[in-house]
Amino acid sequence: MLELIQQYGVLFLVGSWPNGPLGGFAATLILAFLGMLLSFPIAIVIGIARTGGLRAPRLLATIWVYAFRGIPLVMIIFWAYFVLPRLTGIAVPAFVTALCAIVVYESAFLGEIVRAGLQGLPAGQAEAARSVGLSYGQTMWHVMLPQALANMVPSIVNQFVSTIKATSIVYIIGVQEVTFAAQQVNSMEVGKAFQTFMALACFYFTVCYLISLIAQYLERRMHRRQMGIA
Amino acid sequence: MNFDWSFLASQSVAPRLLSGLATTLELFVASWIGGLLVAFVVVGLRAIPFPPLGWIMRIFVEYHRNVPTVVQIMVWYFGVPEVLPDPIRQWINQNQSEFIFAAIALSLNVSAYFSEDVRSGLRAIPKTQLEAARAIGLSAFSAMRYVTVPQAVRIAVPPLLNRTLILFKDTSLAMVIGVAEMTYQVKAIENLTFRSLEVFATATIAYLALSLTIMGLGAWFGKRFPPTFKA
Amino acid sequence: MRTNMIELDGVNKWYGNYHALSDVTGSVTNGEVLVVCGPSGSGKSTLIRTINRLEPIQRGTIRIGGEDIYKQGKDINALRAGIGFVFQQFNLFPHLSVRQNITLSPVKVGGMSRAQADELADSLLAKVGLAHKADAMPANLSGGQQQRVAIARALAQRPPVILFDEPTSALDPEMVGEVLSVMKQLAQDGMTMMVVTHEMGFARDVADWIWFMDEGKIVERARPDQFFTSPEHPRAQKFLSDVLRPHSVSSH
């Protein structure tokens, strides 16, 4: 397997760049990172709506979350592939299609993380903020969200690992990330399928395992800090 | 873009979708049962105080949690036959190997998560419970059975149900190796008829209906069997 | 003319079918200290939380400084900024420093400049004896210190009235005194206060009136000397005998 990685390492890591678009694992990470970044504002809106007092936003946010948590990502990607060109009237590149699907998918999961973060705060915090006269918006912005976001960091890091793994399916619409690279290698080399896909697994494993270790460290640190306060 | 329900009833569509749904359910149930069985084996093996065994189990779990599910399916379907001896390989080529490999991959994948959920459920029960059980004369096994496990189950079931939901959605990944489950059929119908909307919508509704059922089951269980044992 | 700072008229509250507050009527005059006491579940905490609208009421009126707090178009945030509220669990904002806890409302709601607010915070901290802790984080303070900061926070918008919901119940016994003495000083400075508490010593020394509540109703209203020497209502008599004479376990 090592000679395979030596030979095709660059393809796995960056795709056909610089002779083509940036691909391979670099594309995987960019897709995952952008997906989470862009879905974050939506997730905050959803999380706030789900914990808020107004019924209409709460209902809409709940429907959004249940819908996108109940459908496989593959179906969402197919929908994006079908809907986006008709919506925009142009031929949407595969990367953008995949990105939109991932943003929508992630917003549901991140939205739940935000909701859990907000609901995990002691009720007294919101009460104290309202008691000194802060409005709902001011309470959310100055008191609730800062504390909730600090508590959510380990969950967000874990979700990032999930997102990286989720990007592995987008090759089916032609996005040139690392799984696509592995398929390319597999079609070029005969009889080395096991090595090829094991190498692919190793790429994912290394990065995801390391990031999940970071998440565990952050969780322990947060736990220690909370115990100190309690 | 008009919506034509009657299209769904036509010959090339309805049977295909139904067969896809059936395959999805078969794959889901097979992988769920397989995953649960392997999970209990893993939990049991990890309880044995033999460090190398613990290490192997740890690697098993971490591999399946950090490698994407679709890649695991690919390793099994494309990679494993290569390293198997010839007679087995021939048998595989003659039988429905796609389904079998997908089921194996999904079972092992979900078992890693299931085993961790069960273990954290057990870990959540304080040692003092076990001590109290032994102090009134229960054997180690009885203590497990009557004291630890009933409490641990209530804690473990919500994450187990959550992972079950994810397993259900992951059956759609088997389409990449040609398993004719529902998403595969959706794509096949689209390629045949070039009419996507009705088929997408139906498959989406089918997935949602089953997912919501699983989520509803989780909610019911959480209410009916709360971990705090309040009446 | 002495005005009524707080007026309650026929206040009723239900939690579902549970009648938590039943026809509560009474008033607190400007500059007075009212202590509300009673067994747990009597509704005293619920009552005080309805006054700054933390809990809604279903019937009756509540007036602060003559104004109905449920009047149409009432700015609820301005209302709350004008009432000080001290919680049993202090509820300081852990991610902000002591000074920031105090200045948050004057700056964001009161429109004060940061410099003015900081000055105000420092003077209030001096008043409660914690001037040296202005930059500390709440997590580094003892319970008694946190509660005193909470009192300073409640004073930051210069409210004419402060409500205390069991301010010392969550404190270790040796810290109760420091909080009570701050409250006593506030009373002596003429603040209108409504205090829900079990601290009968404080009630006897500082209160102008005592309301004894039971099952959502005020069953006895009295001046402290009368309440402690000859309570009229049988429930009040039982409550006082339980509270003032700790249970002894007889030894044979």
XYZ file of C-alpha atoms in Angstrom:
713
model
C 0.000 0.000 0.000
C 2.874 2.352 0.686
C 4.087 2.385 -2.923
C 0.542 3.123 -3.993
C 0.408 6.110 -1.679
C 3.826 7.225 -2.873
C 2.716 7.011 -6.471
C -0.692 8.563 -6.139
C -0.228 10.562 -2.968
C -0.546 13.900 -4.708
C -3.725 12.779 -6.456
C -5.228 11.745 -3.132
C -4.227 14.956 -1.452
C -4.963 17.639 -4.004
C -6.498 15.923 -7.027
C -5.302 17.018 -10.431
C -4.197 20.456 -9.189
C -2.388 22.461 -10.529
C -3.384 20.963 -13.876
C -7.029 20.996 -12.905
C -9.354 22.081 -10.140
C -8.283 21.571 -6.547
C -9.375 18.083 -5.570
C -8.477 15.229 -3.276
C -8.453 15.618 0.479
C -7.910 19.356 0.193
C -11.257 19.623 -1.573
C -12.817 17.374 1.067
C -11.670 19.635 3.883
C -12.647 22.835 2.079
C -16.098 21.439 1.319
C -16.603 20.327 4.923
C -15.312 23.588 6.388
C -17.293 25.850 4.062
C -20.373 23.710 4.575
C -20.264 24.167 8.325
C -19.306 27.827 8.152
C -22.179 28.732 5.856
C -24.708 26.636 7.737
C -23.758 28.224 11.077
C -25.883 31.390 10.783
C -28.863 29.267 9.707
C -28.202 26.927 12.636
C -28.238 29.816 15.115
C -31.543 31.085 13.741
C -32.995 27.586 13.969
C -31.685 27.005 17.476
C -33.109 30.298 18.708
C -36.428 29.661 16.952
C -36.680 26.222 18.548
C -36.186 27.604 22.058
C -38.172 30.788 21.581
C -41.667 31.688 22.656
C -43.131 32.460 19.239
C -45.062 29.556 17.826
C -44.694 30.106 14.073
C -40.877 30.255 13.924
C -40.674 27.366 16.383
C -42.905 25.217 14.196
C -41.052 26.088 10.998
C -37.683 25.415 12.597
C -38.918 22.090 13.970
C -40.184 21.031 10.554
C -36.852 22.038 9.004
C -34.897 20.003 11.526
C -37.059 16.885 11.317
C -37.147 17.031 7.523
C -33.401 17.275 6.991
C -32.579 14.813 9.731
C -34.994 12.269 8.257
C -33.768 12.215 4.668
C -30.508 10.570 3.566
C -27.877 13.018 2.389
C -27.837 11.269 -1.002
C -31.465 12.248 -1.580
C -30.740 15.849 -0.559
C -27.879 15.911 -3.049
C -30.176 14.574 -5.773
C -32.748 17.243 -4.926
C -30.070 19.953 -5.047
C -28.823 18.618 -8.354
C -32.394 18.729 -9.679
C -33.639 21.963 -8.154
C -30.681 24.366 -8.310
C -30.294 24.638 -12.109
C -34.039 25.230 -12.417
C -33.969 27.848 -9.668
C -30.984 29.792 -10.959
C -31.343 29.129 -14.652
C -27.656 28.327 -15.012
C -25.650 25.136 -14.997
C -24.533 24.923 -11.382
C -21.097 23.345 -10.905
C -21.054 20.069 -8.976
C -19.014 21.543 -6.100
C -21.576 24.273 -5.518
C -24.457 21.811 -5.702
C -22.746 19.583 -3.154
C -22.000 22.597 -0.959
C -25.651 23.694 -0.955
C -26.809 20.193 -0.072
C -24.288 20.005 2.767
C -25.172 23.462 4.113
C -28.848 22.567 4.289
C -28.109 19.145 5.820
C -25.694 20.542 8.403
C -27.988 23.378 9.402
C -30.421 20.846 10.866
C -27.759 19.096 12.954
C -25.960 22.257 14.008
C -29.364 23.784 14.783
C -29.981 20.980 17.252
C -26.561 21.547 18.808
C -27.369 25.264 19.235
C -30.731 24.372 20.745
C -29.117 21.967 23.212
C -26.527 24.592 24.066
C -29.184 27.221 24.805
C -31.378 24.832 26.770
C -28.410 23.635 28.789
C -27.940 27.035 30.380
C -29.427 27.515 33.860
C -32.854 29.159 33.630
C -31.675 31.801 36.056
C -29.394 33.373 33.471
C -32.207 34.450 31.163
C -34.302 35.496 34.159
C -31.521 37.609 35.613
C -30.891 39.263 32.252
C -34.589 40.053 31.764
C -34.798 41.261 35.397
C -32.240 43.988 34.807
C -34.291 45.130 31.846
C -32.481 43.591 28.883
C -34.750 42.832 25.934
C -35.085 39.336 24.476
C -32.602 40.199 21.733
C -30.118 41.755 24.127
C -30.449 38.791 26.473
C -29.749 36.392 23.604
C -26.797 38.365 22.244
C -25.019 39.408 25.462
C -25.855 36.613 27.891
C -27.250 33.420 26.312
C -25.361 32.931 23.054
C -21.860 33.670 24.417
C -22.303 31.069 27.142
C -24.084 28.550 24.916
C -21.476 28.770 22.166
C -18.654 28.216 24.641
C -20.397 25.057 25.852
C -21.088 23.870 22.311
C -17.515 23.835 21.051
C -16.831 20.097 21.600
C -20.126 19.188 19.896
C -19.306 21.463 16.982
C -15.888 19.872 16.556
C -17.496 16.407 16.582
C -19.999 17.613 14.004
C -17.082 18.746 11.837
C -15.796 15.170 11.856
C -19.259 13.980 10.777
C -19.280 16.535 7.987
C -15.892 15.421 6.670
C -17.219 11.862 6.535
C -20.451 13.014 4.905
C -18.577 14.656 2.003
C -17.447 11.212 0.872
C -20.708 10.652 -1.012
C -20.578 13.750 -3.226
C -18.292 12.104 -5.764
C -21.392 10.552 -7.327
C -22.322 13.892 -8.851
C -18.787 14.424 -10.027
C -17.202 16.483 -7.255
C -13.475 15.797 -7.321
C -12.714 15.154 -3.683
C -10.683 12.324 -2.203
C -13.157 9.462 -2.758
C -13.345 10.499 -6.406
C -9.543 10.353 -6.501
C -9.644 6.829 -5.083
C -12.126 5.779 -7.752
C -9.770 7.215 -10.366
C -6.823 5.262 -8.995
C -8.940 2.118 -8.805
C -9.852 2.419 -12.456
C -6.215 2.899 -13.426
C -4.692 0.105 -11.363
C -5.883 -3.452 -11.747
C -5.814 -5.827 -8.820
C -4.975 -3.129 -6.263
C -8.485 -2.324 -5.150
C -7.924 -3.360 -1.548
C -4.834 -1.193 -1.212
C -6.498 1.745 -2.908
C -9.575 1.812 -0.723
C -7.592 1.024 2.407
C -5.393 4.011 1.604
C -8.542 6.095 1.209
C -9.767 4.824 4.574
C -6.431 5.752 6.134
C -6.656 9.332 4.899
C -10.062 9.785 6.482
C -9.098 7.891 9.616
C -6.008 9.949 10.317
C -7.702 13.313 10.018
C -11.001 12.388 11.656
C -9.348 10.566 14.554
C -7.032 13.479 15.274
C -9.863 15.989 15.190
C -11.994 13.796 17.452
C -9.112 13.650 19.941
C -9.128 17.448 19.940
C -12.872 17.350 20.611
C -12.362 14.975 23.538
C -9.675 17.232 24.985
C -11.961 20.268 24.683
C -14.785 18.354 26.332
C -12.604 17.364 29.280
C -11.383 20.917 29.696
C -14.908 22.287 29.603
C -16.084 19.688 32.101
C -13.287 20.610 34.489
C -14.117 24.284 34.169
C -17.797 23.657 34.825
C -17.058 21.528 37.857
C -14.903 24.337 39.195
C -17.760 26.773 38.899
C -20.315 24.345 40.307
C -42.768 21.497 -14.171
C -46.018 19.676 -13.573
C -46.733 16.973 -11.113
C -48.302 13.840 -12.472
C -49.277 11.263 -9.868
C -50.527 8.776 -12.432
C -46.990 8.522 -13.724
C -46.096 6.764 -10.525
C -48.574 3.991 -11.180
C -47.061 3.193 -14.536
C -45.276 -0.046 -15.145
C -41.734 1.217 -15.085
C -42.126 3.056 -11.822
C -44.296 1.624 -9.078
C -42.878 -1.916 -9.016
C -39.357 -0.544 -9.072
C -39.992 1.828 -6.194
C -41.676 -0.834 -4.131
C -38.881 -3.298 -4.764
C -36.415 -0.579 -3.802
C -38.315 0.063 -0.586
C -38.338 -3.658 0.172
C -34.589 -3.895 -0.368
C -34.021 -0.835 1.815
C -35.991 -2.440 4.610
C -34.266 -5.809 4.202
C -30.850 -4.182 4.299
C -31.868 -2.060 7.291
C -33.199 -4.957 9.348
C -30.335 -7.310 8.451
C -27.713 -4.710 9.345
C -29.517 -3.704 12.530
C -29.720 -7.251 13.852
C -26.178 -8.026 12.745
C -24.934 -4.800 14.301
C -26.620 -5.502 17.625
C -25.206 -9.025 17.797
C -21.661 -7.922 16.978
C -22.016 -5.029 19.455
C -22.775 -7.382 22.327
C -19.809 -9.535 21.351
C -17.593 -6.441 21.351
C -18.914 -5.296 24.731
C -18.359 -8.758 26.137
C -14.838 -9.002 24.742
C -13.928 -5.584 26.086
C -15.016 -6.659 29.536
C -12.328 -9.358 29.552
C -9.245 -7.996 31.319
C -6.783 -8.884 28.575
C -5.120 -5.697 27.241
C -4.276 -6.832 23.688
C -7.924 -7.820 23.171
C -8.949 -4.423 24.448
C -6.607 -2.755 21.968
C -7.993 -4.733 19.046
C -11.545 -3.819 20.013
C -10.537 -0.200 20.423
C -9.056 -0.148 16.906
C -12.198 -1.846 15.597
C -14.392 0.829 17.107
C -12.212 3.783 16.099
C -11.857 2.530 12.508
C -15.609 2.288 12.073
C -16.251 5.639 13.673
C -13.653 7.642 11.770
C -13.897 6.199 8.277
C -16.945 7.258 6.225
C -19.583 4.542 5.896
C -19.537 4.626 2.103
C -15.761 4.065 2.136
C -16.250 1.090 4.455
C -18.731 -0.332 1.959
C -16.203 0.207 -0.834
C -13.436 -1.531 1.089
C -15.656 -4.566 1.558
C -17.085 -4.742 -1.934
C -14.065 -3.726 -4.057
C -11.209 -4.604 -1.773
C -12.020 -7.726 0.222
C -12.813 -10.099 -2.686
C -9.255 -9.472 -3.905
C -7.727 -10.910 -0.798
C -10.078 -13.821 -0.478
C -9.129 -17.252 -1.815
C -10.458 -18.226 -5.245
C -13.282 -20.649 -4.423
C -14.900 -18.097 -2.130
C -14.445 -15.409 -4.737
C -16.205 -17.522 -7.316
C -19.097 -18.211 -4.991
C -19.358 -14.487 -4.330
C -19.466 -13.638 -8.000
C -22.337 -16.002 -8.544
C -24.491 -14.769 -5.687
C -25.957 -11.441 -4.635
C -22.657 -10.218 -3.338
C -23.560 -6.539 -3.378
C -26.272 -6.953 -0.768
C -24.128 -9.250 1.391
C -21.140 -6.938 1.419
C -23.311 -3.902 2.076
C -24.977 -5.721 4.958
C -21.621 -6.775 6.405
C -20.184 -3.281 6.107
C -23.249 -1.622 7.644
C -23.493 -4.212 10.439
C -19.889 -3.733 11.502
C -20.192 0.032 11.201
C -23.275 0.293 13.383
C -21.953 -2.295 15.845
C -19.029 -0.028 16.708
C -21.439 2.772 17.650
C -23.872 0.422 19.387
C -21.094 -1.051 21.511
C -19.990 2.418 22.639
C -23.571 3.409 23.471
C -24.073 0.266 25.535
C -20.760 0.762 27.313
C -21.493 4.359 28.214
C -24.898 3.278 29.480
C -23.220 0.740 31.757
C -20.558 3.224 32.820
C -23.233 5.721 33.798
C -24.392 3.486 36.622
C -22.266 4.347 39.676
C -20.190 1.554 41.205
C -22.070 2.086 44.448
C -25.125 0.470 42.872
C -23.155 -2.705 42.246
C -21.734 -2.595 45.767
C -25.184 -2.220 47.260
C -26.433 -5.123 45.180
C -23.580 -7.363 46.307
C -24.070 -6.209 49.886
C -27.583 -7.622 49.920
C -26.238 -10.920 48.660
C -26.775 -10.831 44.892
C -24.225 -12.633 42.747
C -22.233 -10.637 40.213
C -24.462 -11.895 37.426
C -27.697 -11.212 39.303
C -26.468 -7.778 40.269
C -25.888 -7.042 36.598
C -29.226 -8.459 35.615
C -31.479 -6.930 38.245
C -29.693 -3.720 39.158
C -27.198 -2.471 36.585
C -28.737 -3.457 33.253
C -32.303 -2.174 33.888
C -30.909 1.233 34.753
C -28.311 1.195 31.973
C -30.897 0.311 29.332
C -32.863 3.504 29.954
C -29.746 5.565 29.451
C -28.463 3.644 26.447
C -31.677 3.424 24.423
C -31.879 7.057 23.205
C -28.412 7.056 21.587
C -29.089 3.551 20.251
C -32.296 4.760 18.618
C -30.494 7.779 17.221
C -27.878 5.513 15.654
C -30.656 3.269 14.323
C -32.042 6.284 12.497
C -28.623 6.979 11.015
C -28.319 3.319 9.950
C -31.648 3.569 8.191
C -30.442 6.573 6.208
C -27.093 4.928 5.504
C -28.788 2.102 3.601
C -28.990 4.619 0.772
C -25.183 4.533 0.521
C -25.353 0.937 -0.695
C -26.497 2.272 -4.037
C -22.904 3.109 -4.940
C -22.057 -0.567 -5.220
C -25.271 -1.371 -7.052
C -27.596 -2.577 -4.318
C -31.074 -1.956 -5.723
C -32.436 -0.150 -2.689
C -34.771 2.812 -2.911
C -32.319 5.565 -3.838
C -30.762 3.351 -6.500
C -34.212 2.752 -7.970
C -34.969 6.469 -7.885
C -31.873 7.153 -9.961
C -32.633 4.227 -12.283
C -36.181 5.466 -12.894
C -34.907 8.959 -13.557
C -32.402 7.644 -16.083
C -35.170 5.698 -17.805
C -37.944 8.234 -17.855
C -36.218 11.610 -17.321
C -39.021 12.525 -14.948
C -37.522 13.182 -11.582
C -39.952 15.208 -9.513
C -42.635 12.615 -8.795
C -40.139 9.877 -8.038
C -37.954 12.062 -5.802
C -41.002 13.230 -3.924
C -42.326 9.730 -3.340
C -38.996 8.335 -2.188
C -38.503 11.376 0.046
C -41.915 10.879 1.623
C -41.168 7.187 2.143
C -37.863 7.950 3.850
C -39.445 10.680 5.970
C -42.325 8.459 7.051
C -39.994 5.755 8.305
C -37.509 8.199 9.844
C -40.254 10.012 11.707
C -41.527 6.656 12.968
C -38.105 5.853 14.378
C -37.837 9.339 15.900
C -41.330 8.970 17.345
C -40.346 5.658 18.874
C -37.439 7.384 20.548
C -39.655 10.134 21.925
C -42.176 7.613 23.240
C -39.476 5.564 24.892
C -37.949 8.632 26.515
C -41.315 9.594 27.990
C -42.434 6.135 29.001
C -39.076 4.980 30.423
C -37.283 8.061 31.732
C -33.832 7.449 33.204
C -34.854 9.146 36.435
C -37.517 6.495 37.163
C -40.110 9.085 38.189
C -43.510 7.398 38.182
C -48.099 62.280 51.461
C -46.880 58.718 51.664
C -47.478 56.931 48.377
C -47.838 53.256 47.809
C -44.843 51.907 45.939
C -46.335 48.447 45.349
C -50.082 47.804 45.169
C -51.577 44.336 44.732
C -55.304 44.059 44.095
C -57.029 40.687 43.860
C -54.032 38.946 42.330
C -54.778 35.376 41.247
C -52.485 32.890 39.552
C -53.030 29.320 38.363
C -50.492 26.759 37.182
C -52.867 24.647 35.106
C -55.435 23.592 37.713
C -53.275 24.443 40.687
C -54.357 27.716 42.310
C -50.965 29.164 43.269
C -52.062 32.662 44.347
C -55.537 33.362 45.663
C -56.977 36.908 45.868
C -53.753 38.491 47.105
C -54.350 42.130 48.062
C -52.021 44.479 49.831
C -49.601 47.357 49.468
C -46.101 48.419 50.359
C -45.594 52.077 51.181
C -42.647 54.111 49.976
C -39.599 53.479 52.138
C -41.080 50.458 53.883
C -39.577 46.998 54.246
C -42.048 44.157 53.810
C -41.073 40.608 54.735
C -43.119 37.771 53.268
C -42.775 34.423 54.995
C -44.525 31.101 55.166
C -44.076 27.367 54.683
C -42.768 26.063 51.348
C -45.418 25.884 48.682
C -47.266 28.818 50.222
C -46.763 30.901 47.080
C -44.450 33.556 48.513
C -41.764 33.107 45.814
C -44.424 32.951 43.122
C -45.934 36.186 44.416
C -42.718 38.161 44.344
C -41.937 36.895 40.846
C -45.245 38.185 39.542
C -44.307 41.714 40.536
C -41.601 42.108 37.913
C -43.589 39.956 35.505
C -41.274 36.947 35.649
C -44.515 35.038 36.254
C -47.774 36.090 34.605
C -51.023 36.508 36.537
C -54.457 35.552 35.313
C -56.542 37.968 37.377
C -56.071 41.130 39.412
C -53.843 44.188 39.121
C -50.336 45.004 40.189
C -49.232 48.618 40.383
C -45.686 49.890 40.811
C -45.400 53.569 41.677
C -49.064 53.956 40.770
C -48.754 52.437 37.290
C -50.393 49.183 36.239
C -47.562 46.905 35.145
C -49.821 45.213 32.620
C -50.991 48.481 31.047
C -51.306 48.467 27.273
C -48.080 49.497 25.616
C -46.034 49.160 28.782
C -42.335 48.759 28.002
C -41.598 45.624 29.950
C -37.835 46.073 29.810
C -37.995 49.600 31.158
C -40.310 48.317 33.880
C -37.832 45.643 34.919
C -34.889 48.011 34.801
C -36.831 50.132 37.248
C -37.283 47.256 39.713
C -34.348 45.587 41.416
C -34.566 41.808 41.733
C -32.212 39.600 43.723
C -32.420 35.833 43.145
C -31.865 32.972 45.557
C -29.233 31.510 43.188
C -27.576 34.910 42.565
C -27.584 34.283 38.779
C -24.540 36.404 38.030
C -23.354 36.178 34.417
C -20.315 33.880 34.663
C -18.708 35.017 31.422
C -18.607 38.690 32.521
C -16.513 40.282 35.236
C -18.110 41.620 38.393
C -18.000 45.182 37.048
C -19.412 44.104 33.671
C -22.254 42.294 35.415
C -23.249 45.591 36.994
C -22.749 47.861 33.981
C -24.489 45.675 31.397
C -27.992 47.067 31.995
C -27.147 50.766 32.540
C -25.168 50.767 29.302
C -27.436 48.647 27.096
C -30.818 49.682 28.467
C -30.137 52.945 30.272
C -27.954 54.418 27.551
C -25.186 55.396 29.960
C -21.675 55.844 28.661
C -19.215 53.140 29.608
C -17.107 55.504 31.702
C -20.105 56.734 33.684
C -21.308 53.163 34.171
C -17.900 51.995 35.396
C -17.842 54.802 37.933
C -21.309 53.904 39.084
C -20.374 50.225 39.353
C -17.334 51.013 41.456
C -19.344 53.159 43.847
C -22.008 50.481 44.208
C -19.357 47.840 44.836
C -17.880 50.040 47.514
C -21.329 50.264 49.083
C -21.573 46.477 49.347
C -17.967 46.167 50.468
C -16.489 44.624 47.310
C -14.675 47.535 45.615
C -11.507 45.435 45.372
C -13.285 42.707 43.383
C -14.423 44.826 40.449
C -12.346 42.929 37.886
C -12.810 39.479 39.375
C -14.884 36.778 37.698
C -17.946 35.505 39.572
C -16.509 31.980 39.728
C -13.701 33.266 41.942
C -16.054 34.736 44.531
C -17.711 33.085 47.515
C -21.495 32.724 47.591
C -21.885 35.643 49.958
C -19.704 37.842 47.742
C -21.653 36.809 44.625
C -24.945 37.701 46.264
C -23.611 41.107 47.289
C -22.552 41.704 43.674
C -26.079 40.658 42.667
C -27.455 43.309 44.998
C -25.117 45.903 43.467
C -26.323 44.801 40.013
C -29.935 45.279 41.104
C -29.098 48.784 42.343
C -27.351 49.825 39.127
C -30.423 51.367 37.511
C -31.309 53.234 40.716
C -34.655 51.514 41.144
C -37.096 52.886 43.704
C -37.891 49.371 44.931
C -35.951 46.102 45.295
C -37.415 42.605 45.482
C -35.489 39.815 47.232
C -36.450 36.166 46.577
C -34.946 34.170 49.468
C -31.586 35.951 49.113
C -29.746 33.926 51.759
C -31.326 30.483 51.377
C -28.550 29.208 49.099
C -25.713 30.500 51.244
C -23.571 28.687 53.768
C -24.517 29.901 57.276
C -21.338 31.905 57.863
C -22.027 34.083 54.801
C -25.657 34.886 55.575
C -24.663 37.709 57.901
C -22.699 39.738 55.357
C -25.646 39.752 52.929
C -28.201 40.590 55.608
C -26.128 43.519 56.805
C -26.013 44.957 53.275
C -29.787 44.610 53.104
C -30.176 46.229 56.502
C -28.062 49.190 55.364
C -30.235 49.566 52.257
C -33.333 49.633 54.457
C -31.804 52.265 56.703
C -31.020 54.362 53.636
C -34.744 54.410 52.899
C -35.079 51.848 50.092
C -38.468 50.280 49.571
C -37.927 46.517 49.889
C -40.007 43.378 49.623
C -38.164 40.363 50.972
C -39.164 36.705 50.868
C -37.060 35.024 53.531
C -36.803 32.490 56.334
C -34.457 34.758 58.308
C -36.727 35.699 61.187
C -34.020 37.711 62.914
C -33.849 40.026 59.924
C -37.646 40.230 59.864
C -37.767 41.183 63.526
C -35.026 43.832 63.258
C -35.683 45.422 59.890
C -39.226 44.775 58.667
C -42.002 47.348 58.932
C -44.656 44.800 58.070
C -44.816 41.016 57.852
C -47.142 39.052 55.581
C -47.570 35.383 56.441
C -48.720 33.318 53.474
C -50.228 29.868 53.371
C -51.642 27.994 50.373
C -51.550 31.011 48.084
C -53.266 33.443 50.466
C -52.041 36.085 52.889
C -53.447 34.762 56.149
C -51.846 37.212 58.523
C -50.525 40.754 58.288
C -48.833 42.253 61.320
C -46.150 44.528 62.657
C -43.057 42.495 63.657
C -43.422 42.842 67.429
C -47.009 41.716 67.252
C -46.288 38.887 64.831
C -43.491 37.391 66.886
C -45.107 37.746 70.300
C -48.725 36.944 69.545
C -49.494 35.642 66.062
C -53.231 35.267 65.504
C -53.612 32.662 62.760
C -53.055 29.031 63.853
C -50.876 28.297 60.823
C -48.693 31.283 61.665
C -48.413 30.079 65.231
C -47.319 26.631 64.070
C -44.860 28.088 61.560
C -43.211 30.281 64.166
C -42.914 27.490 66.704
C -41.274 25.268 64.059
C -38.906 27.984 62.887
C -37.894 29.569 66.156
C -37.552 26.449 68.251
C -35.447 23.924 66.311
C -36.658 20.337 66.611
C -34.892 18.388 69.304
C -34.457 14.651 69.118
C -35.358 13.293 72.521
C -32.877 10.877 74.020
C -34.043 8.140 76.336
